[in-house]
XYZ file of C-alpha atoms in Angstrom:
331
model
C 17.797 -19.695 -17.289
C 16.289 -22.908 -18.685
C 17.410 -24.176 -22.060
C 13.996 -23.747 -23.651
C 13.884 -20.037 -22.754
C 17.328 -19.435 -24.188
C 16.474 -21.145 -27.470
C 13.245 -19.176 -27.773
C 15.123 -15.919 -27.340
C 17.657 -16.821 -30.011
C 14.945 -17.695 -32.515
C 13.093 -14.442 -31.919
C 16.244 -12.455 -32.581
C 16.309 -13.869 -36.113
C 12.738 -12.861 -36.968
C 12.017 -9.728 -34.960
C 12.821 -6.678 -37.106
C 14.390 -3.635 -35.522
C 11.808 -1.024 -34.493
C 11.569 2.368 -36.188
C 14.067 4.917 -34.942
C 11.773 7.436 -33.239
C 8.773 7.455 -30.924
C 7.652 3.872 -30.617
C 5.453 2.570 -27.805
C 4.734 -1.119 -28.145
C 3.245 -3.856 -25.969
C 4.430 -7.430 -25.828
C 1.896 -9.777 -24.222
C 3.712 -12.831 -22.868
C 2.662 -15.970 -21.018
C 5.986 -17.655 -20.223
C 9.602 -16.866 -19.457
C 10.493 -17.967 -22.967
C 7.983 -15.503 -24.451
C 9.290 -12.717 -22.244
C 12.881 -13.311 -23.319
C 11.884 -13.719 -26.959
C 10.481 -10.172 -26.909
C 12.950 -8.533 -24.536
C 16.345 -9.851 -25.652
C 16.340 -8.596 -29.260
C 14.821 -5.316 -28.139
C 17.620 -4.651 -25.671
C 20.314 -5.934 -28.037
C 19.109 -3.572 -30.754
C 19.426 -0.642 -28.368
C 22.933 -1.579 -27.273
C 24.095 -1.972 -30.870
C 22.580 1.368 -31.859
C 24.132 3.239 -28.946
C 20.789 4.109 -27.331
C 20.593 4.963 -23.655
C 18.965 1.642 -22.733
C 17.026 1.363 -19.465
C 15.399 -1.621 -17.787
C 12.353 -0.766 -15.680
C 11.034 -3.914 -14.049
C 10.790 -5.921 -10.869
C 13.532 -8.125 -9.418
C 12.273 -11.414 -10.919
C 12.324 -10.142 -14.507
C 15.678 -8.452 -13.884
C 17.140 -11.763 -12.701
C 15.706 -13.565 -15.735
C 17.230 -11.010 -18.110
C 20.540 -11.098 -16.279
C 20.694 -14.826 -16.971
C 20.099 -14.190 -20.670
C 22.563 -11.338 -21.090
C 25.296 -12.040 -18.582
C 27.931 -9.288 -18.575
C 26.246 -7.512 -21.496
C 23.513 -6.329 -19.131
C 26.120 -4.078 -17.562
C 25.494 -1.643 -20.414
C 21.849 -1.337 -19.413
C 20.683 1.045 -16.697
C 17.927 0.154 -14.250
C 15.169 2.405 -12.979
C 11.918 0.840 -11.800
C 10.091 4.170 -11.475
C 8.987 4.301 -15.116
C 7.027 1.090 -14.525
C 5.111 2.875 -11.724
C 6.732 0.769 -9.015
C 6.101 2.914 -5.911
C 5.848 5.930 -8.234
C 2.941 8.032 -9.458
C 2.542 8.994 -13.115
C 3.855 12.614 -12.954
C 7.071 11.438 -11.306
C 7.487 8.596 -13.795
C 7.121 11.107 -16.629
C 9.646 13.388 -14.937
C 12.171 10.547 -14.755
C 11.581 9.771 -18.433
C 12.240 13.369 -19.435
C 15.468 13.411 -17.428
C 16.598 10.268 -19.225
C 15.650 11.787 -22.584
C 17.923 14.728 -21.797
C 20.765 12.327 -21.042
C 20.006 10.270 -24.141
C 20.573 13.351 -26.281
C 24.270 13.036 -25.418
C 24.578 9.413 -26.570
C 25.764 8.171 -29.954
C 22.226 7.647 -31.246
C 20.520 10.428 -29.313
C 17.715 8.029 -28.389
C 16.253 6.549 -25.223
C 15.147 2.917 -25.172
C 13.073 1.564 -22.268
C 12.081 -2.011 -21.528
C 9.331 -1.864 -18.924
C 7.463 -4.571 -17.060
C 3.848 -3.706 -16.357
C 3.127 -3.933 -12.626
C 0.226 -1.673 -11.754
C -0.425 -2.887 -8.217
C -2.909 -5.251 -6.658
C -6.276 -3.483 -6.858
C -8.556 -2.082 -9.598
C -7.836 1.520 -8.563
C -4.123 1.138 -9.241
C -4.815 -0.828 -12.439
C -6.847 2.101 -13.722
C -4.076 4.569 -12.918
C -1.608 2.387 -14.784
C -3.871 2.242 -17.823
C -4.226 6.021 -17.756
C -0.462 6.423 -17.626
C 0.055 4.084 -20.584
C -2.454 6.078 -22.623
C -1.216 9.520 -21.586
C 2.417 8.958 -22.549
C 1.397 8.528 -26.184
C 0.347 12.171 -26.286
C 2.731 13.688 -23.736
C 5.881 12.127 -25.216
C 4.804 12.246 -28.844
C 7.735 13.044 -31.094
C 10.399 12.333 -28.465
C 13.349 10.112 -29.476
C 12.005 7.251 -27.409
C 11.459 3.569 -28.108
C 9.604 1.725 -25.355
C 8.449 -1.866 -25.019
C 6.020 -2.746 -22.223
C 5.893 -6.378 -21.130
C 2.398 -7.585 -20.171
C 2.714 -10.953 -18.433
C -0.679 -12.668 -18.579
C 0.435 -15.109 -15.866
C 0.313 -12.413 -13.211
C -1.770 -9.545 -14.613
C -5.581 -9.422 -14.535
C -7.349 -9.939 -17.846
C -8.639 -6.349 -17.912
C -5.098 -4.947 -17.721
C -3.771 -7.287 -20.413
C -6.679 -6.461 -22.715
C -6.069 -2.736 -22.343
C -2.548 -3.080 -23.782
C -3.910 -3.143 -27.327
C -5.905 0.028 -26.646
C -3.052 2.035 -25.119
C -0.146 1.020 -27.380
C 0.097 2.067 -31.033
C 2.125 -1.082 -31.760
C 2.078 -4.640 -30.447
C 4.395 -7.586 -30.892
C 2.513 -10.290 -32.800
C 4.048 -13.513 -34.142
C 7.510 -12.115 -33.515
C 6.932 -8.860 -35.413
C 6.082 -5.251 -34.591
C 2.644 -4.417 -36.025
C 0.177 -1.563 -35.633
C -2.524 -2.295 -33.085
C -5.932 -2.176 -34.798
C -7.538 -1.494 -31.413
C -5.374 1.502 -30.498
C -7.441 4.372 -29.104
C -6.669 8.075 -29.148
C -5.263 8.872 -25.679
C -7.815 11.541 -24.791
C -10.700 9.379 -25.974
C -9.398 6.424 -23.970
C -9.055 8.515 -20.827
C -12.520 10.044 -21.187
C -14.122 6.647 -21.741
C -12.554 5.022 -18.686
C -15.324 4.636 -16.101
C -14.885 6.567 -12.856
C -15.494 4.084 -10.051
C -17.409 5.272 -7.032
C -15.457 4.794 -3.831
C -17.350 2.974 -1.049
C -16.383 5.774 1.331
C -18.613 8.104 -0.706
C -21.639 6.143 0.466
C -21.237 7.422 4.021
C -21.969 11.027 5.070
C -19.116 13.422 4.230
C -16.971 14.642 7.102
C -16.935 18.076 5.457
C -19.539 19.678 3.206
C -19.214 23.303 2.103
C -21.442 25.000 -0.444
C -20.544 28.407 -1.887
C -17.342 28.967 0.090
C -17.062 32.749 0.591
C -13.256 32.911 0.379
C -10.346 30.739 -0.681
C -8.619 31.281 2.674
C -11.706 30.115 4.561
C -12.046 27.011 2.386
C -8.379 26.119 2.861
C -8.722 26.526 6.628
C -11.796 24.270 6.756
C -10.066 21.598 4.673
C -6.992 21.738 6.907
C -9.123 21.303 10.027
C -10.886 18.268 8.529
C -7.597 16.675 7.508
C -6.134 17.282 10.963
C -8.612 14.880 12.544
C -8.738 12.316 9.726
C -5.146 11.857 8.482
C -2.855 10.573 11.246
C 0.384 10.710 9.238
C 1.686 14.287 9.401
C 3.652 14.174 6.165
C 0.725 12.769 4.233
C -1.625 15.272 5.844
C 0.555 18.171 4.698
C 0.867 16.733 1.188
C -2.874 16.212 0.819
C -3.631 19.710 2.063
C -1.100 21.294 -0.294
C -2.691 19.566 -3.256
C -6.330 20.329 -2.460
C -5.414 23.915 -1.587
C -4.005 24.300 -5.091
C -7.100 22.742 -6.633
C -9.307 25.073 -4.589
C -7.200 28.032 -5.728
C -7.746 27.000 -9.352
C -11.504 26.922 -8.754
C -11.500 30.476 -7.378
C -9.062 31.930 -9.899
C -10.116 30.216 -13.098
C -13.634 29.025 -12.381
C -16.758 30.782 -11.179
C -18.607 30.789 -7.885
C -20.169 29.044 -6.165
C -17.208 26.871 -5.180
C -18.096 23.840 -3.082
C -16.154 21.054 -1.386
C -16.894 17.601 -0.019
C -14.577 15.339 1.960
C -15.163 11.680 2.849
C -12.901 9.527 5.021
C -13.220 6.176 6.782
C -9.752 5.714 8.286
C -8.542 3.777 5.256
C -9.402 5.870 2.207
C -10.220 9.502 1.528
C -12.082 11.256 -1.284
C -12.266 15.000 -1.810
C -14.223 16.900 -4.459
C -13.877 20.572 -5.375
C -16.574 21.932 -7.685
C -16.969 25.342 -9.316
C -19.674 26.652 -11.620
C -17.317 27.801 -14.357
C -16.656 26.223 -17.700
C -16.692 22.497 -18.314
C -12.974 22.291 -19.159
C -11.782 18.797 -18.491
C -8.739 17.847 -20.565
C -7.971 14.354 -19.217
C -4.245 14.945 -19.804
C -4.145 17.968 -17.495
C -1.854 17.528 -14.524
C 0.331 14.708 -15.779
C 3.034 17.357 -16.148
C 3.295 21.063 -15.172
C 1.151 23.239 -17.406
C 4.126 25.454 -18.366
C 6.821 22.802 -18.564
C 9.962 22.985 -16.482
C 9.523 26.676 -15.603
C 7.611 26.216 -12.348
C 7.819 29.953 -11.621
C 5.008 30.444 -14.144
C 2.571 28.423 -12.040
C 0.255 25.855 -13.565
C 1.176 23.292 -10.919
C -2.161 22.720 -9.175
C -3.348 19.574 -10.937
C 0.227 18.352 -11.319
C 0.715 18.512 -7.549
C -2.637 16.819 -7.058
C -1.631 13.888 -9.278
C 1.739 13.676 -7.497
C 0.297 13.691 -3.983
C -3.042 11.837 -4.292
C -3.456 8.328 -5.712
C -5.903 9.407 -8.403
C -7.379 12.606 -9.796
C -10.404 12.876 -12.092
C -11.733 15.925 -13.932
C -15.488 15.573 -14.197
C -17.212 18.180 -16.368
C -20.936 18.450 -15.804
C -23.946 20.554 -16.656
C -23.223 22.915 -13.763
C -19.440 23.214 -13.938
C -16.324 21.189 -13.252
C -15.594 18.834 -10.373
C -12.063 17.781 -9.486
C -12.224 14.475 -7.604
C -9.206 13.284 -5.624
C -8.853 9.854 -3.995
C -6.128 8.256 -1.925
C -5.268 5.541 0.549
C -4.452 6.761 4.057
C -1.154 5.736 5.641
């Protein structure tokens, strides 16, 4: 660690007040190692003093930087990169967080504290999924004994991702203090307002087009046959089919006929849409966790499985019903 970074961290510890005890989700926008440490060090130290279950969720470079600042003290901090969406989709990251919350209940403070480094991937599709995740947790974890700080490093993140931090975090770190973000947006409003990008693969003819599928079994069979010739990886093929089968089942059980399907694929990416003529339900938070909580025997797993197994899922209400749109990269 360079001397300047260490001095910056020590100064910040004097001026940064401790965060409120419950349910805080804040963003710290940084542009140097010194800025990163100035935000992160007092945050982690506060958690260790309070007896929080303190977890570091970041990449190896930030972990090394923090190790230099903390030394042996970092041994009291757990590490789990999944909450920062590193090789993890949002439903699984939320599942990990809930498991840690259960463990935190047994600690001295009963609280979970997470320091996360924002790394949403290298393309606009993954950036959008990361932004959705940051917004959704505000509603899905509301009231939980959780204090989270997300580090947005403007040296490596695109401007659009950095700018969204103020929209998806109720608090931000400004001039060394925790303040309410004047730009914070209600999670559902933020998710609804996010534009749905059209995939280039949708500009070619679909490899499967079914209007008014007569039966769920027939639709599932047709989807399986299309996937068989378009998805070379067997494990991915089975995962994708499981998810779209569940979405199709939802359309038949909870929607209204006609039920239609479209599938596009170009060897690199795949898009599937399932449309029914039922209501225009489209809660943008649906599917980030099972509809009935941990009791999976009650069902309600269709959209949750879809979000777990496809890269992105959009619920698109329209004048003639609801379309579920699923997109993914092919292995």
